[in-house]
C-alpha positions as semicolon CSV with decimal commas, in nm:
position;residue;x (nm);y (nm);z (nm)
1;M;13,505;11,355;20,098
2;P;13,883;11,338;20,053
3;F;14,076;11,170;20,332
4;N;14,245;11,416;20,572
5;L;14,514;11,247;20,775
6;S;14,571;11,537;21,012
7;Q;14,203;11,540;21,110
8;C;14,181;11,162;21,143
9;A;14,498;11,069;21,333
10;R;14,539;11,129;21,704
11;P;14,702;11,468;21,772
12;N;14,965;11,321;22,006
13;I;15,071;11,076;21,734
14;L;15,097;11,349;21,469
15;K;15,343;11,542;21,687
16;L;15,531;11,233;21,809
17;H;15,911;11,237;21,801
18;P;16,009;10,873;21,738
19;Y;16,287;10,695;21,920
20;R;16,616;10,736;21,736
21;C;16,791;10,401;21,711
22;A;17,167;10,373;21,707
23;R;17,161;10,274;21,338
24;D;16,940;10,559;21,218
25;D;17,237;10,782;21,133
26;Y;17,498;10,532;21,018
27;K;17,404;10,210;20,842
28;D;17,627;9,911;20,891
29;D;17,782;9,776;20,572
30;G;17,940;9,484;20,752
31;T;18,281;9,646;20,791
32;N;18,217;9,899;21,068
33;V;18,319;9,859;21,431
34;L;17,985;9,902;21,605
35;L;18,025;10,042;21,955
36;D;17,700;10,237;21,953
37;A;17,410;10,014;22,057
38;N;17,543;9,832;22,365
39;E;17,528;9,498;22,189
40;N;17,745;9,201;22,283
41;A;18,029;9,201;22,032
42;Y;18,132;8,848;22,129
43;G;17,809;8,711;21,985
44;P;17,528;8,496;22,125
45;G;17,588;8,313;22,450
46;L;17,471;7,984;22,306
47;I;17,560;7,620;22,270
48;L;17,376;7,492;21,965
49;N;17,427;7,139;21,835
50;G;17,743;7,108;22,039
51;K;17,894;7,437;21,922
52;S;17,926;7,771;22,097
53;G;17,883;8,126;21,968
54;N;17,819;8,209;21,606
55;T;17,686;7,912;21,411
56;S;17,426;7,881;21,139
57;S;17,295;7,557;21,282
58;T;17,011;7,588;21,534
59;D;16,771;7,362;21,719
60;I;16,464;7,536;21,571
61;D;16,198;7,305;21,432
62;F;16,157;7,470;21,094
63;L;15,899;7,213;20,988
64;G;15,680;7,324;21,277
65;L;15,661;7,689;21,168
66;N;15,320;7,630;21,011
67;R;15,184;7,613;21,366
68;Y;15,135;7,902;21,605
69;P;15,385;7,922;21,890
70;D;15,323;7,840;22,253
71;P;15,110;8,127;22,390
72;H;15,218;8,072;22,751
73;Q;15,595;8,000;22,734
74;H;15,586;7,810;23,062
75;E;15,919;7,632;23,005
76;L;16,093;7,959;22,919
77;K;15,951;8,127;23,228
78;E;16,070;7,837;23,445
79;K;16,423;7,891;23,318
80;F;16,413;8,265;23,384
81;C;16,297;8,195;23,738
82;R;16,574;7,942;23,790
83;L;16,828;8,202;23,675
84;R;16,701;8,480;23,902
85;N;16,615;8,279;24,215
86;T;16,935;8,375;24,396
87;Y;16,775;8,419;24,740
88;T;16,980;8,735;24,786
89;H;16,684;8,964;24,851
90;T;16,418;8,720;24,969
91;S;16,374;8,366;25,092
92;K;16,076;8,323;24,860
93;T;16,087;8,162;24,516
94;L;15,996;8,311;24,179
95;K;15,754;8,102;23,974
96;P;15,625;8,129;23,614
97;E;15,316;8,314;23,737
98;N;15,553;8,601;23,821
99;L;15,655;8,643;23,456
100;F;15,547;8,830;23,145
101;C;15,738;8,766;22,821
102;G;15,739;9,032;22,552
103;V;15,896;9,144;22,227
104;G;16,193;9,304;22,397
105;S;16,156;9,505;22,715
106;D;15,984;9,769;22,502
107;E;15,664;9,563;22,492
108;A;15,661;9,551;22,871
109;I;15,723;9,927;22,892
110;D;15,421;9,994;22,673
111;A;15,201;9,726;22,831
112;L;15,255;9,872;23,178
113;L;15,152;10,217;23,054
114;R;14,836;10,080;22,894
115;C;14,760;9,874;23,202
116;F;14,790;10,147;23,466
117;C;14,757;10,486;23,295
118;R;14,453;10,655;23,146
119;P;14,537;10,849;22,826
120;G;14,514;11,224;22,869
121;Q;14,476;11,196;23,248
122;D;14,756;11,007;23,418
123;K;15,131;11,063;23,433
124;I;15,456;10,874;23,465
125;L;15,777;10,980;23,637
126;T;16,123;10,931;23,486
127;C;16,471;11,021;23,605
128;P;16,683;11,166;23,325
129;P;16,923;11,106;23,173
130;T;16,760;10,774;23,097
131;Y;16,638;10,536;22,826
132;G;16,440;10,726;22,565
133;M;16,163;10,473;22,508
134;Y;15,991;10,557;22,837
135;A;15,912;10,903;22,701
136;V;15,825;10,782;22,351
137;S;15,583;10,521;22,486
138;A;15,429;10,779;22,718
139;D;15,377;11,015;22,423
140;V;15,216;10,736;22,221
141;N;14,976;10,675;22,510
142;D;14,908;11,048;22,557
143;L;15,058;11,063;22,905
144;E;15,233;11,351;23,076
145;I;15,590;11,292;23,192
146;V;15,710;11,422;23,528
147;T;16,088;11,425;23,569
148;V;16,321;11,414;23,868
149;P;16,678;11,425;23,732
150;L;16,944;11,192;23,861
151;N;17,204;11,359;24,082
152;V;17,479;11,452;23,836
153;E;17,713;11,551;24,120
154;D;17,680;11,210;24,286
155;G;17,748;10,972;24,000
156;F;17,393;10,998;23,862
157;S;17,239;10,859;24,180
158;L;16,863;10,849;24,234
159;Q;16,720;11,142;24,428
160;A;16,465;10,932;24,613
161;E;16,346;11,209;24,844
162;K;16,265;11,437;24,551
163;V;16,087;11,152;24,374
164;C;15,877;11,091;24,683
165;E;15,785;11,460;24,698
166;K;15,652;11,441;24,342
167;L;15,445;11,136;24,429
168;S;15,207;11,350;24,628
169;D;15,048;11,386;24,283
170;S;14,813;11,085;24,272
171;S;14,789;11,100;23,892
172;I;15,146;10,965;23,867
173;K;15,093;10,592;23,828
174;L;15,437;10,461;23,726
175;V;15,797;10,545;23,816
176;Y;16,055;10,418;23,565
177;I;16,406;10,362;23,703
178;C;16,687;10,235;23,479
179;S;16,945;10,036;23,679
180;P;17,216;10,023;23,563
181;G;17,132;10,347;23,393
182;N;17,149;10,425;23,024
183;P;17,358;10,629;22,940
184;T;17,501;10,652;23,292
185;A;17,608;10,288;23,354
186;S;17,534;10,347;23,723
187;L;17,361;10,091;23,941
188;I;17,084;10,249;24,151
189;K;17,108;10,173;24,522
190;K;16,853;9,927;24,653
191;E;16,791;10,155;24,952
192;S;16,690;10,441;24,721
193;I;16,436;10,224;24,540
194;Q;16,301;10,101;24,871
195;K;16,232;10,458;24,985
196;I;15,997;10,500;24,689
197;L;15,832;10,161;24,743
198;E;15,766;10,261;25,104
199;H;15,591;10,588;25,016
200;P;15,307;10,613;25,271
201;T;15,033;10,750;25,044
202;W;15,126;10,690;24,681
203;N;14,936;10,411;24,504
204;G;15,146;10,328;24,201
205;V;15,406;10,095;24,054
206;V;15,787;10,123;24,053
207;V;15,938;9,978;23,735
208;V;16,310;9,892;23,747
209;D;16,468;9,835;23,406
210;E;16,759;9,592;23,446
211;A;16,862;9,553;23,081
212;Y;17,232;9,566;23,176
213;I;17,216;9,392;23,513
214;D;17,438;9,098;23,419
215;F;17,738;9,332;23,387
216;S;17,690;9,444;23,748
217;P;17,823;9,267;24,058
218;D;17,661;8,933;24,142
219;G;17,346;8,970;24,349
220;S;17,257;9,311;24,204
221;S;16,936;9,205;24,033
222;L;16,617;9,286;24,220
223;A;16,403;9,049;24,011
224;E;16,320;8,823;24,306
225;W;16,239;9,129;24,520
226;V;15,899;9,150;24,347
227;L;15,799;8,872;24,587
228;E;15,834;9,121;24,873
229;W;15,687;9,429;24,703
230;P;15,355;9,395;24,516
231;N;15,408;9,738;24,358
232;L;15,748;9,650;24,205
233;V;15,810;9,535;23,847
234;V;16,158;9,442;23,722
235;M;16,227;9,425;23,348
236;Q;16,513;9,234;23,184
237;T;16,622;9,136;22,833
238;L;16,834;8,885;22,644
239;S;16,966;9,160;22,416
240;K;17,274;9,259;22,616
241;A;17,481;9,011;22,818
242;F;17,320;8,715;22,638
243;G;17,411;8,859;22,297
244;L;17,063;8,801;22,154
245;A;16,946;9,146;22,047
246;G;16,823;8,998;21,720
247;I;16,555;8,777;21,875
248;R;16,383;9,063;22,065
249;L;16,296;8,888;22,390
250;G;16,232;9,072;22,715
251;V;16,062;8,980;23,041
252;A;15,894;9,152;23,332
253;F;15,903;9,002;23,682
254;A;15,604;9,107;23,892
255;S;15,348;8,993;24,143
256;P;15,115;8,725;24,004
257;E;14,838;8,985;23,997
258;I;15,031;9,233;23,780
259;A;15,179;8,957;23,564
260;T;14,827;8,827;23,499
261;L;14,710;9,169;23,384
262;L;15,005;9,202;23,146
263;N;14,955;8,851;23,007
264;N;14,584;8,918;22,959
265;M;14,669;9,223;22,745
266;K;14,931;9,074;22,516
267;A;14,873;8,954;22,161
268;P;14,780;8,583;22,150
269;Y;15,117;8,455;22,020
270;N;15,356;8,741;22,084
271;I;15,671;8,528;22,120
272;S;15,762;8,351;21,796
273;S;15,869;7,987;21,784
274;P;16,227;8,071;21,670
275;T;16,261;8,331;21,947
276;S;16,132;8,085;22,206
277;A;16,364;7,805;22,089
278;I;16,673;8,029;22,095
279;A;16,581;8,184;22,432
280;N;16,526;7,842;22,586
281;A;16,863;7,728;22,454
282;A;17,031;8,041;22,592
283;L;16,904;7,969;22,943
284;E;17,040;7,614;22,954
285;E;17,338;7,581;23,187
286;R;17,582;7,498;22,908
287;S;17,486;7,815;22,723
288;L;17,495;8,022;23,042
289;K;17,857;7,916;23,073
290;V;17,929;8,069;22,731
291;M;17,746;8,387;22,827
292;R;17,951;8,419;23,145
293;E;18,276;8,362;22,956
294;N;18,182;8,637;22,711
295;R;18,081;8,864;22,998
296;K;18,421;8,813;23,157
297;K;18,592;8,920;22,835
298;I;18,372;9,230;22,813
299;I;18,452;9,329;23,170
300;Q;18,823;9,286;23,097
301;Q;18,796;9,520;22,799
302;R;18,587;9,762;23,004
303;E;18,864;9,779;23,261
304;R;19,115;9,828;22,982
305;L;18,920;10,124;22,845
306;Q;18,902;10,273;23,193
307;K;19,281;10,252;23,208
308;E;19,368;10,361;22,853
309;L;19,117;10,633;22,769
310;P;19,244;10,886;23,028
311;K;19,585;10,869;22,855
312;V;19,438;11,006;22,530
313;P;19,481;11,386;22,497
314;G;19,135;11,542;22,481
315;I;18,961;11,285;22,699
316;G;18,803;11,412;23,019
317;R;18,630;11,233;23,302
318;F;18,428;10,916;23,305
319;L;18,079;11,009;23,418
320;G;17,840;10,776;23,598
321;G;17,953;10,426;23,679
322;A;18,098;10,111;23,529
323;D;17,821;9,861;23,598
324;S;17,736;9,795;23,235
325;N;17,891;9,705;22,898
326;F;17,951;10,068;22,808
327;L;18,119;10,378;22,945
328;L;18,021;10,744;22,934
329;V;18,320;10,971;22,876
330;E;18,377;11,342;22,822
331;I;18,540;11,483;22,507
332;L;18,724;11,810;22,572
333;D;18,779;12,113;22,347
334;K;19,156;12,079;22,404
335;P;19,381;11,850;22,608
336;K;19,320;11,844;22,980
337;D;19,668;11,982;23,062
338;Q;19,583;12,287;22,850
339;G;19,264;12,357;23,041
340;G;19,027;12,161;22,819
341;K;18,658;12,150;22,908
342;P;18,372;11,921;22,800
343;H;18,255;12,043;22,461
344;N;17,959;11,926;22,254
345;P;18,090;12,053;21,918
346;T;18,418;11,863;21,959
347;A;18,237;11,550;22,077
348;L;18,001;11,569;21,782
349;E;18,288;11,611;21,536
350;V;18,468;11,311;21,688
351;Y;18,149;11,106;21,660
352;E;18,079;11,209;21,301
353;T;18,436;11,170;21,182
354;M;18,484;10,830;21,337
355;A;18,153;10,699;21,205
356;G;18,159;10,865;20,863
357;K;18,528;10,835;20,775
358;R;18,691;10,583;21,007
359;G;18,425;10,311;21,029
360;V;18,402;10,318;21,408
361;V;18,057;10,406;21,540
362;V;17,994;10,523;21,896
363;R;17,703;10,731;22,033
364;F;17,689;11,105;22,089
365;R;17,509;11,179;22,417
366;G;17,598;11,543;22,471
367;K;17,240;11,662;22,452
368;E;17,132;11,466;22,758
369;L;17,112;11,617;23,105
370;G;17,452;11,629;23,273
371;C;17,627;11,474;22,972
372;T;17,782;11,776;22,801
373;G;18,057;11,669;22,563
374;C;17,992;11,299;22,623
375;L;18,023;10,995;22,403
376;R;17,878;10,663;22,511
377;I;18,116;10,384;22,412
378;T;18,005;10,022;22,400
379;V;18,275;9,782;22,512
380;G;18,384;9,571;22,216
381;T;18,620;9,283;22,156
382;E;18,993;9,325;22,213
383;K;19,051;9,397;21,842
384;E;18,761;9,644;21,833
385;V;18,897;9,826;22,136
386;D;19,241;9,837;21,969
387;R;19,087;9,997;21,661
388;F;18,870;10,237;21,859
389;L;19,156;10,367;22,072
390;Q;19,379;10,426;21,770
391;E;19,111;10,600;21,565
392;L;19,010;10,815;21,861
393;K;19,368;10,927;21,917
394;D;19,412;11,008;21,548
395;V;19,085;11,201;21,516
396;L;19,145;11,410;21,829
397;R;19,503;11,480;21,718
398;E;19,377;11,607;21,382
399;I;19,110;11,825;21,543
400;F;19,352;11,985;21,786
401;A;19,620;12,028;21,517
402;R;19,378;12,239;21,312
403;G;19,325;12,455;21,618
404;T;18,963;12,496;21,516
405;S;18,786;12,269;21,753
406;L;18,641;12,470;21,707
407;T;18,655;12,826;21,610
408;N;18,360;12,711;21,405
409;G;18,210;12,609;21,736
410;Q;17,884;12,796;21,699
411;A;17,789;12,611;21,382
412;H;17,881;12,278;21,537
413;Q;17,696;12,369;21,856
414;E;17,382;12,433;21,657
415;E;17,427;12,097;21,487
416;A;17,490;11,928;21,821
417;N;17,168;12,072;21,954
418;E;16,983;11,908;21,668
419;V;17,121;11,560;21,736
420;I;16,873;11,344;21,921
421;A;17,074;11,122;22,153
């Protein structure tokens, strides 16, 4: 009989809405200013062969690529533990048995779902607005998603009491919390997370995603706190502060019992030899010094944006926090002194014009809960911030000069509603 894909494939996969990456809409030709994916514009935090930053020379053993990589990554895990053993939240010490290494944090997100949730039966809880892969991975695994929105009126804080109320449903097995949040850039209070961990009847796992934690104040990471809470998992990545998005390396800190389950599930050699070599180099003290220098520059430019953006006519409030390498800012339908309000059509036109005609790419986030009229702006280098600020001023000036920002608003609003943030 002829093959029928719709009858053969899983129904939840056939209706799946895939994650939209930052580069899906605008491809980089090498000339664009890319402030859309929260990458580190200063490059890798690395010292390789005596040089720092961008260099074509690496310490990878290319002649050894005919062999499979280390399946256990013990040395790499030791270095992660050394980095996160700050003794801020516990007197105990992280060890390699507390670690799972994956292909980005996304592998850990999916592995946790497969480990703890039964397809078609169990649920996860998320707190929007948040990272989109939690929902995509849940859909892939045929899991229902329960949501408790962040408190928009309180800087996108976690509504721990409302989360705890939902956890009376025993089919909820995982709670995903992004801290600092994406797209909110807000660090979630430790006390709020603890309220969920202390739930008297719920038997599930709290997953804290700390992709952006190195841009937050020192001592913010809760990685070592997994030694105090057996139902806590903390995910991190080398994609952001370390400037290594291209190697796709993420980790999950957990109790030895949970880490063992995750390691038992992974593919035999999931971390490639080049990825392992670069990650190990990045966690050496001399490379960490480069990472911290780059982080300092990013924070300086973040503070500059916080100072300069409010001066631009048509810019509204910063929403959320400033604990990451990006900012969430409102675009208004007219200047603030003329009564301007957050406006998705104007924000979408700014986004499209800057990306399509000006070569500066940011991210439209106006469709997300509590983010009406918002653009998410990755903090770039000093020159990139110069360019961004000038192009933004010029584009908003042109929009307001037309006086149509938009009398064609309905058409743009319909288009804005179609954009997947």
